[in-house]
Amino acid sequence: MVAALALSGVVAALATIGDSPEAERLLPKTVRPEPLAIAFGDALLPAPASYVYVERFQRGDTIAALAARLAIAESEVRALARLAALRHLRPGTSVSAEVTPEGVLLSLAFLGARDRLVRIERGADGALVARETVAALARWEEAKSAEIRSSLFAAADAAGVPDSVALQLADIFGGDIDFHRDLRKGDRFSVVYEVFAFEGRALRPGRVLAAEFVNQGRTHRAVWFQGGESGGYYAPDGTNLRKAFLRSPLEFSRVSSGFGLRRHPFLQTWRAHQGVDYAAPLGTRVRATGDGIVEFAGRSGGYGNVVVLRHGGGQQTLYAHLSGFARGIRSGARVAQGETIGFVGQTGWATGPHLHYEFRVGGVARDPLRIALPAAQPLPAHALAAFREQAAPLLARLAPLAATQIAQFE
Ligand SMILES: [Zn+2]
C-alpha cells in the first residue's frame, strides 16, 4: 500500500515537474492536493493516518526548507540530506512525500535529472534507504502547425508548441532562413516532434522529426534521418539542410526573436556600409556563422570590439560593436559553426546596441543576405532508400497539417 501510494505520488509529482515554460505548456496544471488520509501498516498495528504532500524543489532551495514544506519533522532532515540520491534533485523537480501527522517520513519520491526515478523508503531497521532507477519513458509523436503574426515564439505559444521545438526549427532551417530578418507576417510552419511521457503524462518534448516552413512564399521541408552514429536533417530529395554558413550571426532566442519583425531607425542598407545590422538586446550571443579560425579579436576604430573569422575559400566574416568576447576567442583559435564568439554591444560607432555583420570573399564585401550558400554533403546514394522509407510517413503527417493551416487562414 505504501509503495503504491508513493508511486501515485510520483504521478502527481510529474504533473508539476519542470520550471521551464515548455514544461508548463506540456503538463496540465495541478493544484497542490489536499492531504490525503490513508491507511498504513498491517493488522498487527492500529493504522495511523499519513499524508501525501507534493512540493516543488525551487531554485536556491535547501533540503531543510523543502522538508519543512513537505511537513517532514526537523529531526528527519539530517538523515534525509545525507542520502546521495538527492543529488538528482534539480530546481523545478516535484517531490512527493508520505508523512505521518507527527512528521515522520514514510516515503519520498521524485523524478530527477536524466530521468532518474528516486524512491526513498524506510528499511527494515527503520533507516531511510534510497533506490534509483531510470524511468522508462514512453515516446509519442505530436503534430502541430501555426501561422506567424508577430514572432516565431508568439506563433509557437498560440499553437502549444514548446520553446525547445521552436528553437529547433530555427536551427534546422538556419542555413536557409535568417530568423531575425526574413520572417514575415503570414509565414507558417508545421512540425512533427517527439514527446517523452511517463505513466501516461507528457513530460518533455524531444527531437523534431519533420517540419515544413513556408517563408515569404517559399516552402522549406526537413526530415530527421539517423544514419548510423550521426543524424541530420535532409530535404525530401536527400539534400542536406546544413549549410557552410548560417544565415544569421545572432543566437535565436525568445528575447532576440522579437526584434526581427521590427524596424530600427539606425539600421542602414547593406550598400551604405557594406554590412548588415542586427538590432538586438545587449548581451545577445553572437555566433560564428561558419567553421573557421579567428583572424582578429580586439578593438578597432569605429568597429569597436570586433571579431574577424577566416573560413575556407578566401571567405571572411566580421562581427562588430561587441560588448565583449566569448572565452577563448583570440587570434588563431578555431571556432565551429554556431559557436558563441561574443556578445552584442554598442562599442565603436554605434548609436544603439546592435551587431554589424560583414561577409567578404577575396577581401571584397558581399551582401550576406544575397549570397548563395553551399550545402553540406547530401545523403549518400546507398542511404536514400532507407531515408525515403523513413521520411514518407512523416511527410504524410505534415501534409494534412499544412493544408489545414492554409484552409484556416485563407
Ligand atoms: Zn553596420
Tab-separated table of C-alpha atoms and ligand atoms in Angstrom:
chain	number	residue	atom	x	y	z
A	1	MET	CA	0.000	0.000	0.000
A	2	VAL	CA	2.788	2.371	0.897
A	3	ALA	CA	4.673	1.570	-2.275
A	4	ALA	CA	1.581	2.029	-4.392
A	5	LEU	CA	0.890	5.392	-2.834
A	6	ALA	CA	4.466	6.502	-3.246
A	7	LEU	CA	4.103	5.673	-6.911
A	8	SER	CA	0.874	7.586	-7.268
A	9	GLY	CA	2.677	10.403	-5.535
A	10	VAL	CA	5.207	10.316	-8.331
A	11	VAL	CA	2.458	10.571	-10.894
A	12	ALA	CA	1.026	13.566	-9.115
A	13	ALA	CA	4.529	14.981	-8.851
A	14	LEU	CA	5.007	14.685	-12.581
A	15	ALA	CA	2.130	16.998	-13.138
A	16	THR	CA	4.179	19.874	-11.846
A	17	ILE	CA	7.678	18.889	-12.910
A	18	GLY	CA	9.912	21.403	-14.635
A	19	ASP	CA	10.142	25.133	-14.307
A	20	SER	CA	10.767	25.798	-17.983
A	21	PRO	CA	7.963	27.403	-19.968
A	22	GLU	CA	7.703	24.339	-22.166
A	23	ALA	CA	7.224	22.037	-19.240
A	24	GLU	CA	4.486	24.385	-18.107
A	25	ARG	CA	2.922	24.095	-21.512
A	26	LEU	CA	3.257	20.339	-21.817
A	27	LEU	CA	1.907	19.456	-18.467
A	28	PRO	CA	-1.576	20.113	-17.211
A	29	LYS	CA	-1.530	22.430	-14.225
A	30	THR	CA	-2.426	20.849	-10.944
A	31	VAL	CA	-3.056	22.419	-7.636
A	32	ARG	CA	-1.412	21.045	-4.566
A	33	PRO	CA	-3.615	18.164	-3.494
A	34	GLU	CA	-5.359	18.203	-0.175
A	35	PRO	CA	-3.516	15.999	2.311
A	36	LEU	CA	-4.768	12.525	1.640
A	37	ALA	CA	-5.530	10.361	4.620
A	38	ILE	CA	-4.569	6.785	4.024
A	39	ALA	CA	-4.382	3.573	5.944
A	40	PHE	CA	-0.909	2.294	6.733
A	41	GLY	CA	0.507	-0.867	8.222
A	42	ASP	CA	-0.947	-4.295	8.643
A	43	ALA	CA	-3.397	-5.847	11.019
A	44	LEU	CA	-0.917	-6.049	13.924
A	45	LEU	CA	-0.888	-2.295	14.431
A	46	PRO	CA	-3.660	0.214	14.602
A	47	ALA	CA	-3.396	2.038	11.280
A	48	PRO	CA	-2.068	5.530	11.747
A	49	ALA	CA	-3.051	8.176	9.236
A	50	SER	CA	-0.456	9.555	6.889
A	51	TYR	CA	-0.485	12.295	4.318
A	52	VAL	CA	0.952	12.718	0.840
A	53	TYR	CA	2.379	16.138	0.044
A	54	VAL	CA	3.693	17.316	-3.285
A	55	GLU	CA	6.115	20.237	-3.361
A	56	ARG	CA	8.444	21.665	-5.951
A	57	PHE	CA	12.146	21.940	-5.280
A	58	GLN	CA	12.943	25.542	-6.143
A	59	ARG	CA	15.972	27.481	-7.279
A	60	GLY	CA	18.050	28.339	-4.214
A	61	ASP	CA	16.035	25.872	-2.137
A	62	THR	CA	17.568	23.720	0.610
A	63	ILE	CA	16.657	20.201	1.655
A	64	ALA	CA	15.640	21.574	5.070
A	65	ALA	CA	13.295	24.153	3.533
A	66	LEU	CA	11.796	21.579	1.178
A	67	ALA	CA	11.349	19.115	4.055
A	68	ALA	CA	9.555	21.776	6.080
A	69	ARG	CA	7.091	22.391	3.242
A	70	LEU	CA	6.529	18.634	2.983
A	71	ALA	CA	5.640	18.619	6.702
A	72	ILE	CA	8.631	16.420	7.499
A	73	ALA	CA	9.882	16.806	11.092
A	74	GLU	CA	13.175	18.644	11.604
A	75	SER	CA	14.615	15.566	13.314
A	76	GLU	CA	14.364	13.712	9.945
A	77	VAL	CA	16.234	16.269	7.866
A	78	ARG	CA	19.793	15.249	8.733
A	79	ALA	CA	19.285	11.617	7.682
A	80	LEU	CA	17.448	12.709	4.553
A	81	ALA	CA	20.102	15.218	3.474
A	82	ARG	CA	22.786	12.536	3.791
A	83	LEU	CA	21.251	10.402	1.031
A	84	ALA	CA	23.385	10.576	-2.115
A	85	ALA	CA	20.322	10.094	-4.317
A	86	LEU	CA	19.252	13.643	-3.521
A	87	ARG	CA	21.931	14.909	-5.909
A	88	HIS	CA	19.443	14.152	-8.701
A	89	LEU	CA	17.133	16.800	-7.307
A	90	ARG	CA	17.027	19.793	-9.643
A	91	PRO	CA	15.223	23.105	-9.380
A	92	GLY	CA	11.735	22.601	-10.759
A	93	THR	CA	11.519	18.950	-9.751
A	94	SER	CA	8.370	17.996	-7.884
A	95	VAL	CA	8.817	15.839	-4.843
A	96	SER	CA	6.108	13.770	-3.220
A	97	ALA	CA	6.391	12.631	0.370
A	98	GLU	CA	4.251	10.484	2.574
A	99	VAL	CA	4.431	11.595	6.181
A	100	THR	CA	2.698	10.787	9.446
A	101	PRO	CA	0.886	13.566	11.308
A	102	GLU	CA	3.955	13.668	13.596
A	103	GLY	CA	6.211	14.435	10.647
A	104	VAL	CA	7.818	11.003	10.366
A	105	LEU	CA	8.833	10.425	6.770
A	106	LEU	CA	7.434	7.157	5.411
A	107	SER	CA	8.456	7.520	1.785
A	108	LEU	CA	9.563	10.129	-0.676
A	109	ALA	CA	9.834	10.051	-4.449
A	110	PHE	CA	10.802	12.263	-7.347
A	111	LEU	CA	11.820	12.032	-10.971
A	112	GLY	CA	15.173	13.799	-11.075
A	113	ALA	CA	17.833	14.757	-13.554
A	114	ARG	CA	18.383	12.457	-16.538
A	115	ASP	CA	15.079	10.664	-15.916
A	116	ARG	CA	16.370	9.202	-12.646
A	117	LEU	CA	13.455	7.920	-10.619
A	118	VAL	CA	14.359	8.151	-6.942
A	119	ARG	CA	12.345	6.461	-4.178
A	120	ILE	CA	13.259	6.778	-0.548
A	121	GLU	CA	11.672	4.412	1.942
A	122	ARG	CA	12.182	3.052	5.434
A	123	GLY	CA	14.346	-0.058	5.586
A	124	ALA	CA	13.663	-2.929	7.996
A	125	ASP	CA	15.902	-1.222	10.583
A	126	GLY	CA	13.925	1.991	10.292
A	127	ALA	CA	16.701	3.843	8.422
A	128	LEU	CA	15.960	5.702	5.217
A	129	VAL	CA	17.002	3.800	2.093
A	130	ALA	CA	17.130	5.302	-1.383
A	131	ARG	CA	16.633	3.376	-4.603
A	132	GLU	CA	17.393	4.812	-8.017
A	133	THR	CA	16.082	3.529	-11.305
A	134	VAL	CA	15.989	5.036	-14.750
A	135	ALA	CA	12.368	5.769	-15.535
A	136	ALA	CA	11.125	4.046	-18.658
A	137	LEU	CA	9.645	6.870	-20.702
A	138	ALA	CA	7.109	6.338	-23.422
A	139	ARG	CA	7.684	8.144	-26.711
A	140	TRP	CA	4.867	9.895	-28.528
A	141	GLU	CA	4.734	11.924	-31.688
A	142	GLU	CA	2.981	15.255	-31.703
A	143	ALA	CA	1.992	17.254	-34.797
A	144	LYS	CA	1.269	20.998	-34.721
A	145	SER	CA	1.080	23.895	-37.097
A	146	ALA	CA	0.960	27.652	-36.745
A	147	GLU	CA	0.936	30.931	-38.623
A	148	ILE	CA	3.337	33.726	-37.735
A	149	ARG	CA	1.747	37.056	-36.924
A	150	SER	CA	4.303	38.784	-34.697
A	151	SER	CA	7.123	36.362	-33.902
A	152	LEU	CA	8.025	32.709	-34.086
A	153	PHE	CA	7.603	32.309	-30.340
A	154	ALA	CA	4.219	34.007	-30.292
A	155	ALA	CA	3.084	31.618	-33.032
A	156	ALA	CA	4.552	28.664	-31.179
A	157	ASP	CA	2.811	29.749	-27.961
A	158	ALA	CA	-0.526	30.076	-29.718
A	159	ALA	CA	-0.197	26.588	-31.188
A	160	GLY	CA	1.045	24.992	-27.960
A	161	VAL	CA	4.465	24.253	-29.456
A	162	PRO	CA	7.190	24.075	-26.766
A	163	ASP	CA	10.087	26.550	-26.864
A	164	SER	CA	12.676	23.862	-27.496
A	165	VAL	CA	10.766	22.810	-30.618
A	166	ALA	CA	10.611	26.429	-31.879
A	167	LEU	CA	14.357	26.735	-31.249
A	168	GLN	CA	14.988	23.504	-33.137
A	169	LEU	CA	13.007	24.866	-36.092
A	170	ALA	CA	15.211	27.980	-36.147
A	171	ASP	CA	18.220	25.701	-36.005
A	172	ILE	CA	17.080	23.242	-38.664
A	173	PHE	CA	16.224	25.970	-41.184
A	174	GLY	CA	19.020	28.318	-40.042
A	175	GLY	CA	21.007	27.756	-43.255
A	176	ASP	CA	18.081	28.846	-45.421
A	177	ILE	CA	16.173	31.355	-43.323
A	178	ASP	CA	17.534	34.274	-41.296
A	179	PHE	CA	15.084	34.069	-38.404
A	180	HIS	CA	15.984	37.599	-37.308
A	181	ARG	CA	15.349	39.327	-40.605
A	182	ASP	CA	13.474	37.056	-43.014
A	183	LEU	CA	10.304	36.224	-41.074
A	184	ARG	CA	7.139	37.849	-42.323
A	185	LYS	CA	3.588	38.003	-41.134
A	186	GLY	CA	1.785	35.122	-42.817
A	187	ASP	CA	4.753	32.748	-42.765
A	188	ARG	CA	3.709	29.393	-41.368
A	189	PHE	CA	5.088	26.096	-40.188
A	190	SER	CA	4.031	22.547	-39.493
A	191	VAL	CA	6.043	20.260	-37.300
A	192	VAL	CA	6.081	16.661	-36.066
A	193	TYR	CA	8.132	16.141	-32.912
A	194	GLU	CA	8.746	13.557	-30.208
A	195	VAL	CA	7.277	13.860	-26.762
A	196	PHE	CA	8.522	11.758	-23.857
A	197	ALA	CA	5.921	10.687	-21.351
A	198	PHE	CA	5.901	8.921	-18.036
A	199	GLU	CA	2.931	6.925	-16.769
A	200	GLY	CA	0.592	8.497	-19.259
A	201	ARG	CA	1.654	12.113	-18.860
A	202	ALA	CA	3.682	14.180	-21.287
A	203	LEU	CA	6.957	15.042	-19.598
A	204	ARG	CA	9.160	16.858	-22.091
A	205	PRO	CA	9.491	17.383	-25.816
A	206	GLY	CA	12.242	15.639	-27.754
A	207	ARG	CA	13.541	15.984	-31.259
A	208	VAL	CA	11.800	17.479	-34.255
A	209	LEU	CA	11.229	14.596	-36.682
A	210	ALA	CA	9.890	16.519	-39.646
A	211	ALA	CA	8.982	20.104	-40.375
A	212	GLU	CA	7.761	22.385	-43.082
A	213	PHE	CA	8.409	26.121	-43.029
A	214	VAL	CA	6.814	28.485	-45.526
A	215	ASN	CA	8.841	31.705	-45.536
A	216	GLN	CA	7.871	34.559	-47.864
A	217	GLY	CA	6.057	32.067	-50.077
A	218	ARG	CA	8.964	29.610	-50.292
A	219	THR	CA	8.437	26.165	-48.806
A	220	HIS	CA	11.297	24.502	-46.945
A	221	ARG	CA	10.949	20.935	-45.686
A	222	ALA	CA	13.128	18.880	-43.414
A	223	VAL	CA	13.129	15.307	-42.174
A	224	TRP	CA	15.373	13.912	-39.457
A	225	PHE	CA	17.399	10.921	-40.563
A	226	GLN	CA	19.612	8.820	-38.353
A	227	GLY	CA	22.274	7.184	-40.489
A	228	GLY	CA	24.348	5.043	-38.163
A	229	GLU	CA	26.138	7.099	-35.495
A	230	SER	CA	25.171	10.546	-36.689
A	231	GLY	CA	21.932	12.047	-37.815
A	232	GLY	CA	20.864	15.157	-39.623
A	233	TYR	CA	18.063	16.987	-41.364
A	234	TYR	CA	17.505	16.466	-45.041
A	235	ALA	CA	15.066	17.785	-47.605
A	236	PRO	CA	12.702	15.140	-49.050
A	237	ASP	CA	15.085	14.743	-52.031
A	238	GLY	CA	18.037	13.934	-49.743
A	239	THR	CA	19.654	17.399	-49.859
A	240	ASN	CA	21.415	18.282	-46.614
A	241	LEU	CA	19.839	21.240	-44.802
A	242	ARG	CA	23.112	22.114	-43.147
A	243	LYS	CA	24.922	24.892	-44.996
A	244	ALA	CA	28.534	26.113	-44.885
A	245	PHE	CA	27.177	29.290	-43.239
A	246	LEU	CA	24.259	30.125	-41.008
A	247	ARG	CA	22.013	32.883	-42.326
A	248	SER	CA	22.030	34.775	-39.047
A	249	PRO	CA	25.019	35.526	-36.797
A	250	LEU	CA	22.714	36.024	-33.812
A	251	GLU	CA	21.656	33.279	-31.498
A	252	PHE	CA	17.932	32.820	-31.797
A	253	SER	CA	16.098	33.111	-28.505
A	254	ARG	CA	12.797	34.277	-27.111
A	255	VAL	CA	14.449	37.604	-26.240
A	256	SER	CA	16.192	38.264	-29.538
A	257	SER	CA	13.407	36.944	-31.765
A	258	GLY	CA	11.019	39.858	-31.301
A	259	PHE	CA	13.467	42.236	-32.944
A	260	GLY	CA	13.273	40.505	-36.296
A	261	LEU	CA	9.918	41.878	-37.373
A	262	ARG	CA	10.561	45.409	-36.111
A	263	ARG	CA	12.320	48.214	-37.866
A	264	HIS	CA	15.043	50.162	-36.146
A	265	PRO	CA	15.827	53.724	-37.213
A	266	PHE	CA	19.581	53.244	-37.246
A	267	LEU	CA	19.517	50.177	-39.476
A	268	GLN	CA	21.167	51.068	-42.732
A	269	THR	CA	21.035	49.374	-46.085
A	270	TRP	CA	23.790	46.966	-46.984
A	271	ARG	CA	25.069	49.188	-49.791
A	272	ALA	CA	25.507	52.174	-47.483
A	273	HIS	CA	28.073	50.493	-45.293
A	274	GLN	CA	28.932	47.071	-46.693
A	275	GLY	CA	27.416	45.132	-43.871
A	276	VAL	CA	24.151	44.103	-42.274
A	277	ASP	CA	22.979	45.451	-38.920
A	278	TYR	CA	21.039	43.371	-36.439
A	279	ALA	CA	19.238	45.198	-33.672
A	280	ALA	CA	19.350	43.021	-30.571
A	281	PRO	CA	19.374	43.405	-26.807
A	282	LEU	CA	22.751	43.973	-25.161
A	283	GLY	CA	24.439	40.695	-24.348
A	284	THR	CA	22.672	38.616	-27.008
A	285	ARG	CA	25.020	35.828	-28.032
A	286	VAL	CA	26.812	36.284	-31.362
A	287	ARG	CA	27.756	33.052	-33.085
A	288	ALA	CA	30.216	32.086	-35.783
A	289	THR	CA	28.205	31.638	-38.964
A	290	GLY	CA	30.691	29.091	-40.281
A	291	ASP	CA	33.611	26.901	-39.204
A	292	GLY	CA	36.782	28.985	-39.194
A	293	ILE	CA	39.815	30.455	-37.475
A	294	VAL	CA	39.901	33.726	-35.516
A	295	GLU	CA	41.965	36.182	-37.561
A	296	PHE	CA	41.408	39.129	-35.234
A	297	ALA	CA	39.666	39.682	-31.931
A	298	GLY	CA	40.097	43.080	-30.339
A	299	ARG	CA	39.309	46.768	-30.589
A	300	SER	CA	39.430	48.519	-33.934
A	301	GLY	CA	38.232	52.116	-34.506
A	302	GLY	CA	34.587	52.510	-35.477
A	303	TYR	CA	34.045	48.753	-35.295
A	304	GLY	CA	34.648	48.821	-31.555
A	305	ASN	CA	35.201	45.295	-30.272
A	306	VAL	CA	35.340	43.181	-33.394
A	307	VAL	CA	35.947	39.553	-34.361
A	308	VAL	CA	37.109	38.601	-37.837
A	309	LEU	CA	36.942	34.937	-38.805
A	310	ARG	CA	38.743	33.325	-41.714
A	311	HIS	CA	36.941	30.497	-43.466
A	312	GLY	CA	37.858	28.287	-46.416
A	313	GLY	CA	37.887	29.632	-49.974
A	314	GLY	CA	39.064	33.164	-49.123
A	315	GLN	CA	35.912	33.898	-47.154
A	316	GLN	CA	35.845	36.060	-44.048
A	317	THR	CA	33.124	37.104	-41.655
A	318	LEU	CA	33.245	40.121	-39.348
A	319	TYR	CA	31.245	40.856	-36.196
A	320	ALA	CA	31.426	44.393	-34.792
A	321	HIS	CA	30.315	46.604	-31.875
A	322	LEU	CA	30.557	43.660	-29.453
A	323	SER	CA	30.276	44.267	-25.722
A	324	GLY	CA	32.824	41.509	-25.166
A	325	PHE	CA	34.321	38.296	-26.452
A	326	ALA	CA	33.490	34.733	-25.547
A	327	ARG	CA	36.067	32.770	-23.598
A	328	GLY	CA	38.937	31.509	-25.729
A	329	ILE	CA	38.263	33.819	-28.679
A	330	ARG	CA	41.706	35.104	-29.671
A	331	SER	CA	43.788	35.145	-32.850
A	332	GLY	CA	44.437	31.651	-34.137
A	333	ALA	CA	41.611	29.992	-32.194
A	334	ARG	CA	39.500	27.522	-34.117
A	335	VAL	CA	35.727	28.010	-33.974
A	336	ALA	CA	32.872	25.823	-35.116
A	337	GLN	CA	29.699	26.960	-36.825
A	338	GLY	CA	27.177	28.126	-34.245
A	339	GLU	CA	29.788	28.600	-31.506
A	340	THR	CA	29.424	31.767	-29.415
A	341	ILE	CA	32.243	34.219	-30.199
A	342	GLY	CA	30.997	37.351	-28.436
A	343	PHE	CA	28.047	39.404	-27.248
A	344	VAL	CA	26.010	42.218	-28.740
A	345	GLY	CA	27.111	45.657	-27.556
A	346	GLN	CA	27.477	49.206	-28.823
A	347	THR	CA	31.246	49.747	-28.803
A	348	GLY	CA	32.761	51.885	-31.560
A	349	TRP	CA	30.496	53.978	-33.755
A	350	ALA	CA	27.130	52.632	-32.737
A	351	THR	CA	24.075	54.657	-31.775
A	352	GLY	CA	22.418	51.713	-30.052
A	353	PRO	CA	23.079	48.079	-29.217
A	354	HIS	CA	23.358	46.131	-32.432
A	355	LEU	CA	25.556	43.725	-34.323
A	356	HIS	CA	27.235	44.823	-37.521
A	357	TYR	CA	27.955	41.774	-39.684
A	358	GLU	CA	30.049	41.586	-42.839
A	359	PHE	CA	30.718	38.788	-45.264
A	360	ARG	CA	33.764	39.107	-47.521
A	361	VAL	CA	35.011	36.972	-50.363
A	362	GLY	CA	38.604	37.619	-51.506
A	363	GLY	CA	38.612	40.759	-49.377
A	364	VAL	CA	35.522	42.195	-51.067
A	365	ALA	CA	32.327	42.744	-49.046
A	366	ARG	CA	29.306	40.792	-50.272
A	367	ASP	CA	25.712	41.164	-49.222
A	368	PRO	CA	25.310	38.250	-46.780
A	369	LEU	CA	21.573	38.304	-47.336
A	370	ARG	CA	22.021	37.501	-51.010
A	371	ILE	CA	24.938	35.116	-51.292
A	372	ALA	CA	24.187	31.527	-52.233
A	373	LEU	CA	25.460	29.174	-49.567
A	374	PRO	CA	26.816	25.737	-50.450
A	375	ALA	CA	25.155	22.849	-48.646
A	376	ALA	CA	26.909	20.123	-46.713
A	377	GLN	CA	27.127	16.642	-48.222
A	378	PRO	CA	23.785	15.230	-49.397
A	379	LEU	CA	22.694	11.777	-48.276
A	380	PRO	CA	24.818	9.110	-49.945
A	381	ALA	CA	23.022	7.146	-52.644
A	382	HIS	CA	23.051	3.932	-50.612
A	383	ALA	CA	21.132	5.622	-47.766
A	384	LEU	CA	18.448	7.181	-49.953
A	385	ALA	CA	16.103	4.195	-49.980
A	386	ALA	CA	16.139	3.907	-46.189
A	387	PHE	CA	15.677	7.672	-45.884
A	388	ARG	CA	12.658	7.715	-48.202
A	389	GLU	CA	11.081	4.866	-46.292
A	390	GLN	CA	11.521	6.713	-43.007
A	391	ALA	CA	10.537	10.097	-44.433
A	392	ALA	CA	7.334	9.079	-46.221
A	393	PRO	CA	5.065	8.606	-43.183
A	394	LEU	CA	6.408	11.782	-41.553
A	395	LEU	CA	5.886	13.867	-44.672
A	396	ALA	CA	2.416	12.366	-44.925
A	397	ARG	CA	1.703	13.633	-41.414
A	398	LEU	CA	2.914	17.120	-42.324
A	399	ALA	CA	0.848	17.383	-45.478
A	400	PRO	CA	-2.655	17.450	-43.955
A	401	LEU	CA	-1.397	19.806	-41.247
A	402	ALA	CA	-0.139	22.274	-43.810
A	403	ALA	CA	-3.447	22.004	-45.701
A	404	THR	CA	-5.461	22.646	-42.543
A	405	GLN	CA	-3.327	25.628	-41.822
A	406	ILE	CA	-3.946	27.125	-45.237
A	407	ALA	CA	-7.675	26.457	-45.025
A	408	GLN	CA	-7.795	28.056	-41.635
A	409	PHE	CA	-6.169	31.318	-42.570
A	410	GLU	CA	-7.234	31.927	-46.153
B	1	ZN	ZN	26.504	48.256	-39.605
